[in-house]
mmCIF file of C-alpha atoms in Angstrom:
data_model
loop_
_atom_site.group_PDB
_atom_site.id
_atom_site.type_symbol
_atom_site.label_atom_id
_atom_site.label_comp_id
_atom_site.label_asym_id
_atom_site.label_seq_id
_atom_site.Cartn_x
_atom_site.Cartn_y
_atom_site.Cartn_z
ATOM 1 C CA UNK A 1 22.218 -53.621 -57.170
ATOM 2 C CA UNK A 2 25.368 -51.600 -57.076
ATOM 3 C CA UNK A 3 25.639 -52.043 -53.432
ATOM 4 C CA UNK A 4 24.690 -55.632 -53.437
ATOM 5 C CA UNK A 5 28.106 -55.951 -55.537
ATOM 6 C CA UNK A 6 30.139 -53.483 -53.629
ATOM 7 C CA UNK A 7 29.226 -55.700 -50.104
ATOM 8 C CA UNK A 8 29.592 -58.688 -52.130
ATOM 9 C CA UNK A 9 33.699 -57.739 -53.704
ATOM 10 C CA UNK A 10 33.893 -56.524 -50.014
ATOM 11 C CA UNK A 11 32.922 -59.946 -47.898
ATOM 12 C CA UNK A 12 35.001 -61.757 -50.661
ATOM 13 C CA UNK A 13 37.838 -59.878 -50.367
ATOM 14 C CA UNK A 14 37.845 -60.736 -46.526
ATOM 15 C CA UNK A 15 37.533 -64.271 -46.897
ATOM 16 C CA UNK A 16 39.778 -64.629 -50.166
ATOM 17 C CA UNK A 17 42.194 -67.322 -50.053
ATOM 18 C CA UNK A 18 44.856 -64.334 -51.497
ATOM 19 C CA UNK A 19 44.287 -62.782 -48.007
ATOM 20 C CA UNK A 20 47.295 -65.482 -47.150
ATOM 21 C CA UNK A 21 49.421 -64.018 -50.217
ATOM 22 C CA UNK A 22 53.063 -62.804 -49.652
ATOM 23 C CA UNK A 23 51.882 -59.242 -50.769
ATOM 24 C CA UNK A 24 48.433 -58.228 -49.994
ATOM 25 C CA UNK A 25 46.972 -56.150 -52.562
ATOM 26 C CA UNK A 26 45.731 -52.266 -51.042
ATOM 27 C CA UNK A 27 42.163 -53.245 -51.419
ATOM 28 C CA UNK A 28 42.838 -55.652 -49.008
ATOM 29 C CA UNK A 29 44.544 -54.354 -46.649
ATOM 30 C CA UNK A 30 41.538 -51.113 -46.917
ATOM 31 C CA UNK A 31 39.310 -53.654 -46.474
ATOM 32 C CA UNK A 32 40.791 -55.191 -43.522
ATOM 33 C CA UNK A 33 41.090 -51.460 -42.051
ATOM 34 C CA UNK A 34 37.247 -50.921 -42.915
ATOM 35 C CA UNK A 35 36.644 -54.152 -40.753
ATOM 36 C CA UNK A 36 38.838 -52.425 -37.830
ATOM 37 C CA UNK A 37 37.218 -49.490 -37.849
ATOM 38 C CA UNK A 38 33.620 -50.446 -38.295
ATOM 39 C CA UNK A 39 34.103 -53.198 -35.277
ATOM 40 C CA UNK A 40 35.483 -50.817 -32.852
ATOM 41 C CA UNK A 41 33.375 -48.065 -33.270
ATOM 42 C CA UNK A 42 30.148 -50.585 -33.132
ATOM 43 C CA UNK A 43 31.862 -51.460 -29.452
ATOM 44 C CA UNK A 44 30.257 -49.034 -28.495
ATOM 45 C CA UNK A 45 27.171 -49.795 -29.130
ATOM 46 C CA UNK A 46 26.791 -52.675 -26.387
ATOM 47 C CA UNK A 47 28.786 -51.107 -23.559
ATOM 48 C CA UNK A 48 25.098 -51.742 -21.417
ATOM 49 C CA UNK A 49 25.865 -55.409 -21.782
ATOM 50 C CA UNK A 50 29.626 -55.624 -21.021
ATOM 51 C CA UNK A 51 32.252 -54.016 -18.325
ATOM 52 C CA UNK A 52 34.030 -51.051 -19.657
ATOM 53 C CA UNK A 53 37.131 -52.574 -18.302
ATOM 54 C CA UNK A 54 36.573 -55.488 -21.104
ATOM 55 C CA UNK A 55 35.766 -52.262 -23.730
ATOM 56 C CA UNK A 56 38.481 -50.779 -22.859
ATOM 57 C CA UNK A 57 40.839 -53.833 -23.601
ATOM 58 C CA UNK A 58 38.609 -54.291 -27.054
ATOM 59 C CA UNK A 59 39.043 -50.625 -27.985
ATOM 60 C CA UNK A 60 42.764 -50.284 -27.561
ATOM 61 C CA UNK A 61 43.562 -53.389 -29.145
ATOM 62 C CA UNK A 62 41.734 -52.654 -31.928
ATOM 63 C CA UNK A 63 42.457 -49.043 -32.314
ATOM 64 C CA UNK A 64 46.061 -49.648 -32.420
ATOM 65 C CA UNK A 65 45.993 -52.251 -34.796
ATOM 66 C CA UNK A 66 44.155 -49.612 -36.921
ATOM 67 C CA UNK A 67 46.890 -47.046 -36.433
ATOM 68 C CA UNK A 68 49.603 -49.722 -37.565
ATOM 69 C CA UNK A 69 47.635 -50.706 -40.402
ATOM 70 C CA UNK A 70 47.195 -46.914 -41.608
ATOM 71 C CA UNK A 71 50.283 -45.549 -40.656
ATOM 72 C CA UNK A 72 52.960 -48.620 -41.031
ATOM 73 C CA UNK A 73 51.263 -50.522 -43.688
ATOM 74 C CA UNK A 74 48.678 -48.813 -46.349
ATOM 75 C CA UNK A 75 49.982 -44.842 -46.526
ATOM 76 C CA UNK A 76 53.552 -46.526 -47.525
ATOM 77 C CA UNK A 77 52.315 -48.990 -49.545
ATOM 78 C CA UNK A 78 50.066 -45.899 -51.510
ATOM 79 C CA UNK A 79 53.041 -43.751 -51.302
ATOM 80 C CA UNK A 80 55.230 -46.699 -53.203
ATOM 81 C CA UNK A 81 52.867 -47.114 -55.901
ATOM 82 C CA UNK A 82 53.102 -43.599 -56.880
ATOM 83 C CA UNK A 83 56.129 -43.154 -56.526
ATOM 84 C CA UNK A 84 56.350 -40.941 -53.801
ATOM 85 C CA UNK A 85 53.327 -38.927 -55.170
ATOM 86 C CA UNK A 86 51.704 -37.813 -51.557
ATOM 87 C CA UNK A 87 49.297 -35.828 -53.425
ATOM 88 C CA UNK A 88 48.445 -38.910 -55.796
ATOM 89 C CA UNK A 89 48.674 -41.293 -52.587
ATOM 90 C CA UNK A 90 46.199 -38.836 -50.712
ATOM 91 C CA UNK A 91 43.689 -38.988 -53.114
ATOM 92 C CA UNK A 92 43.496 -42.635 -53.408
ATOM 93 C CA UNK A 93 43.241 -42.759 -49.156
ATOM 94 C CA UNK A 94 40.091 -40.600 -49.757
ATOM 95 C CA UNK A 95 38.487 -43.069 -52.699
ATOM 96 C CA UNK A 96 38.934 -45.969 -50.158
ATOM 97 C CA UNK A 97 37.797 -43.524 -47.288
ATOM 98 C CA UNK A 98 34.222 -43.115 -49.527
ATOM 99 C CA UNK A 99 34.220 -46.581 -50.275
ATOM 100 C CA UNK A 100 34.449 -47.613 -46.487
ATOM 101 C CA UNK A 101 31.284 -45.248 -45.635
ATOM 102 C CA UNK A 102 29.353 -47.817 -48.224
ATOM 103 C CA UNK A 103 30.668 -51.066 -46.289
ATOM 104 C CA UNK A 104 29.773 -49.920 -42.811
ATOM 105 C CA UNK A 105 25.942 -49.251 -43.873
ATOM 106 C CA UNK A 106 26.318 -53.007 -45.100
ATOM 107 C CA UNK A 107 27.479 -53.963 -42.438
ATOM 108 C CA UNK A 108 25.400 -52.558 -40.166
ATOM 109 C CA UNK A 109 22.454 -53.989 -41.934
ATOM 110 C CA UNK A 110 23.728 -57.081 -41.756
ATOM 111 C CA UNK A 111 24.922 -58.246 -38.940
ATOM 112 C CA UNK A 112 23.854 -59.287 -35.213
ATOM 113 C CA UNK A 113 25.773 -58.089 -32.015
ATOM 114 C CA UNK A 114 27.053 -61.597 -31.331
ATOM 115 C CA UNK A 115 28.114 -62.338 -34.906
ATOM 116 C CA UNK A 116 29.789 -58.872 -34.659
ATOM 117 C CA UNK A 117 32.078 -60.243 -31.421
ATOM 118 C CA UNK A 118 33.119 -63.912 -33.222
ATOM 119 C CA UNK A 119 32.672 -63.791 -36.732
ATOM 120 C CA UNK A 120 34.861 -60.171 -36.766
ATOM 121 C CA UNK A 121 37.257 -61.213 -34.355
ATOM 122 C CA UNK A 122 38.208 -64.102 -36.282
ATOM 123 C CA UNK A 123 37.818 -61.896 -40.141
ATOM 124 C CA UNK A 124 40.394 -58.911 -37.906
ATOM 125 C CA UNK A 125 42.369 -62.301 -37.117
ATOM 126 C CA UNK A 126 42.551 -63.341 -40.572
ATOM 127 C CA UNK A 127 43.862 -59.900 -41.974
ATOM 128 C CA UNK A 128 47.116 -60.301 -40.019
ATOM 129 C CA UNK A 129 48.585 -62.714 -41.889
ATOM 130 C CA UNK A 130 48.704 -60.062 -44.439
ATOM 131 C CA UNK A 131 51.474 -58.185 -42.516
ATOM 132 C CA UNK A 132 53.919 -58.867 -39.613
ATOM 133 C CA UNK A 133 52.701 -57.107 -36.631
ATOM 134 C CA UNK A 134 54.859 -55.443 -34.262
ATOM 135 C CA UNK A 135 55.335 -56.951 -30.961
ATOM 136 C CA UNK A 136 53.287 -54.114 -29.403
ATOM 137 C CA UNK A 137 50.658 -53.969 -32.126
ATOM 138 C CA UNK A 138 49.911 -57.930 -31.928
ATOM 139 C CA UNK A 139 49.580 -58.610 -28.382
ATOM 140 C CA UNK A 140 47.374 -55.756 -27.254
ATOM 141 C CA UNK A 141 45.320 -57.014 -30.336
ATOM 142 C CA UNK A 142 45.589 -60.821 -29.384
ATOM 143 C CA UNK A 143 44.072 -59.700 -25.865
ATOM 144 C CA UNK A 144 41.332 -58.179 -27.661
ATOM 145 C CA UNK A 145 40.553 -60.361 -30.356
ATOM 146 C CA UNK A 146 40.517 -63.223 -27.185
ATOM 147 C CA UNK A 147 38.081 -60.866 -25.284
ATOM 148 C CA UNK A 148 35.802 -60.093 -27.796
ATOM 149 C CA UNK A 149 34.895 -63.909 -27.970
ATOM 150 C CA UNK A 150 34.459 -63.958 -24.566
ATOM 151 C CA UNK A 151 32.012 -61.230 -24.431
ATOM 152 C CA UNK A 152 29.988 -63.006 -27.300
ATOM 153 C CA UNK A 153 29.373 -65.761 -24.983
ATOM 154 C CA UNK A 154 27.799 -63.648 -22.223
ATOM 155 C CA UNK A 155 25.207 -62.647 -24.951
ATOM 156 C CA UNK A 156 22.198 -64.391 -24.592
#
């Protein structure tokens, strides 16, 4: 039951109608990073069915839009709500790193290759309205959001 509701804040969170709020609240932004991470290291999964030239694009797009949501986004935003606190800030990255383990398995349960390719590349889309994306972040992402529903057509 107490996963059902974890999945369930989870999946709400990325299809909240705050996700389009000036400022995002942490959970969402962990939540988007979650969906990043769980997406691009599922790529891998289907590599037999797709060129490595189009995982390639995927994985880069989606890895640095990971790094710029860590780095750029959610350790300063941690670090700002306490104060400067890296020990304090630290601690809360690991609670949301344990809480990610519990969405992947969901995830994972849940959800078909092809869903994986559209219904994630448009969630990943959704979460960057929550920040503005540097020029170098957004278009390598664009590229690979773009690709990804691409490669859900050539699933049969």
């Amino acid at each position: 039951m107490k996963t059902k509701i974890t999945l369930m804040f989870v999946i709400g969170l990325l299809c909240s109608p705050a996700m389009f709020a000036a400022s995002p609240s942490i959970n969402e932004l962990n939540s988007c990073l979650a969906l990043v991470e769980f997406v691009d290291t599922k790529l891998d999964n289907f590599s037999d069915h797709h060129s490595s030239e189009d995982m390639v694009i995927v994985h880069r797009g989606l890895s640095g839009y990971r790094n710029f949501l860590q780095d750029d986004v959610i350790t300063p935003k941690l670090l700002s709500m306490y104060g400067g606190n890296e020990a304090q800030a630290k601690l809360m990255q690991k609670l949301f790193d344990r809480q990610k383990n519990t969405f992947f398995k969901h995830l994972n349960e849940r959800y078909s290759e092809k869903k994986l390719f559209t219904e994630y590349a448009a969630a990943i889309n959704d979460c960057t309205a929550y920040t503005r994306i540097r020029a170098e972040v957004a278009k390598p992402l664009n590229v690979a959001l773009d690709k990804m529903i691409v490669m859900a057509r050539q699933v049969k």
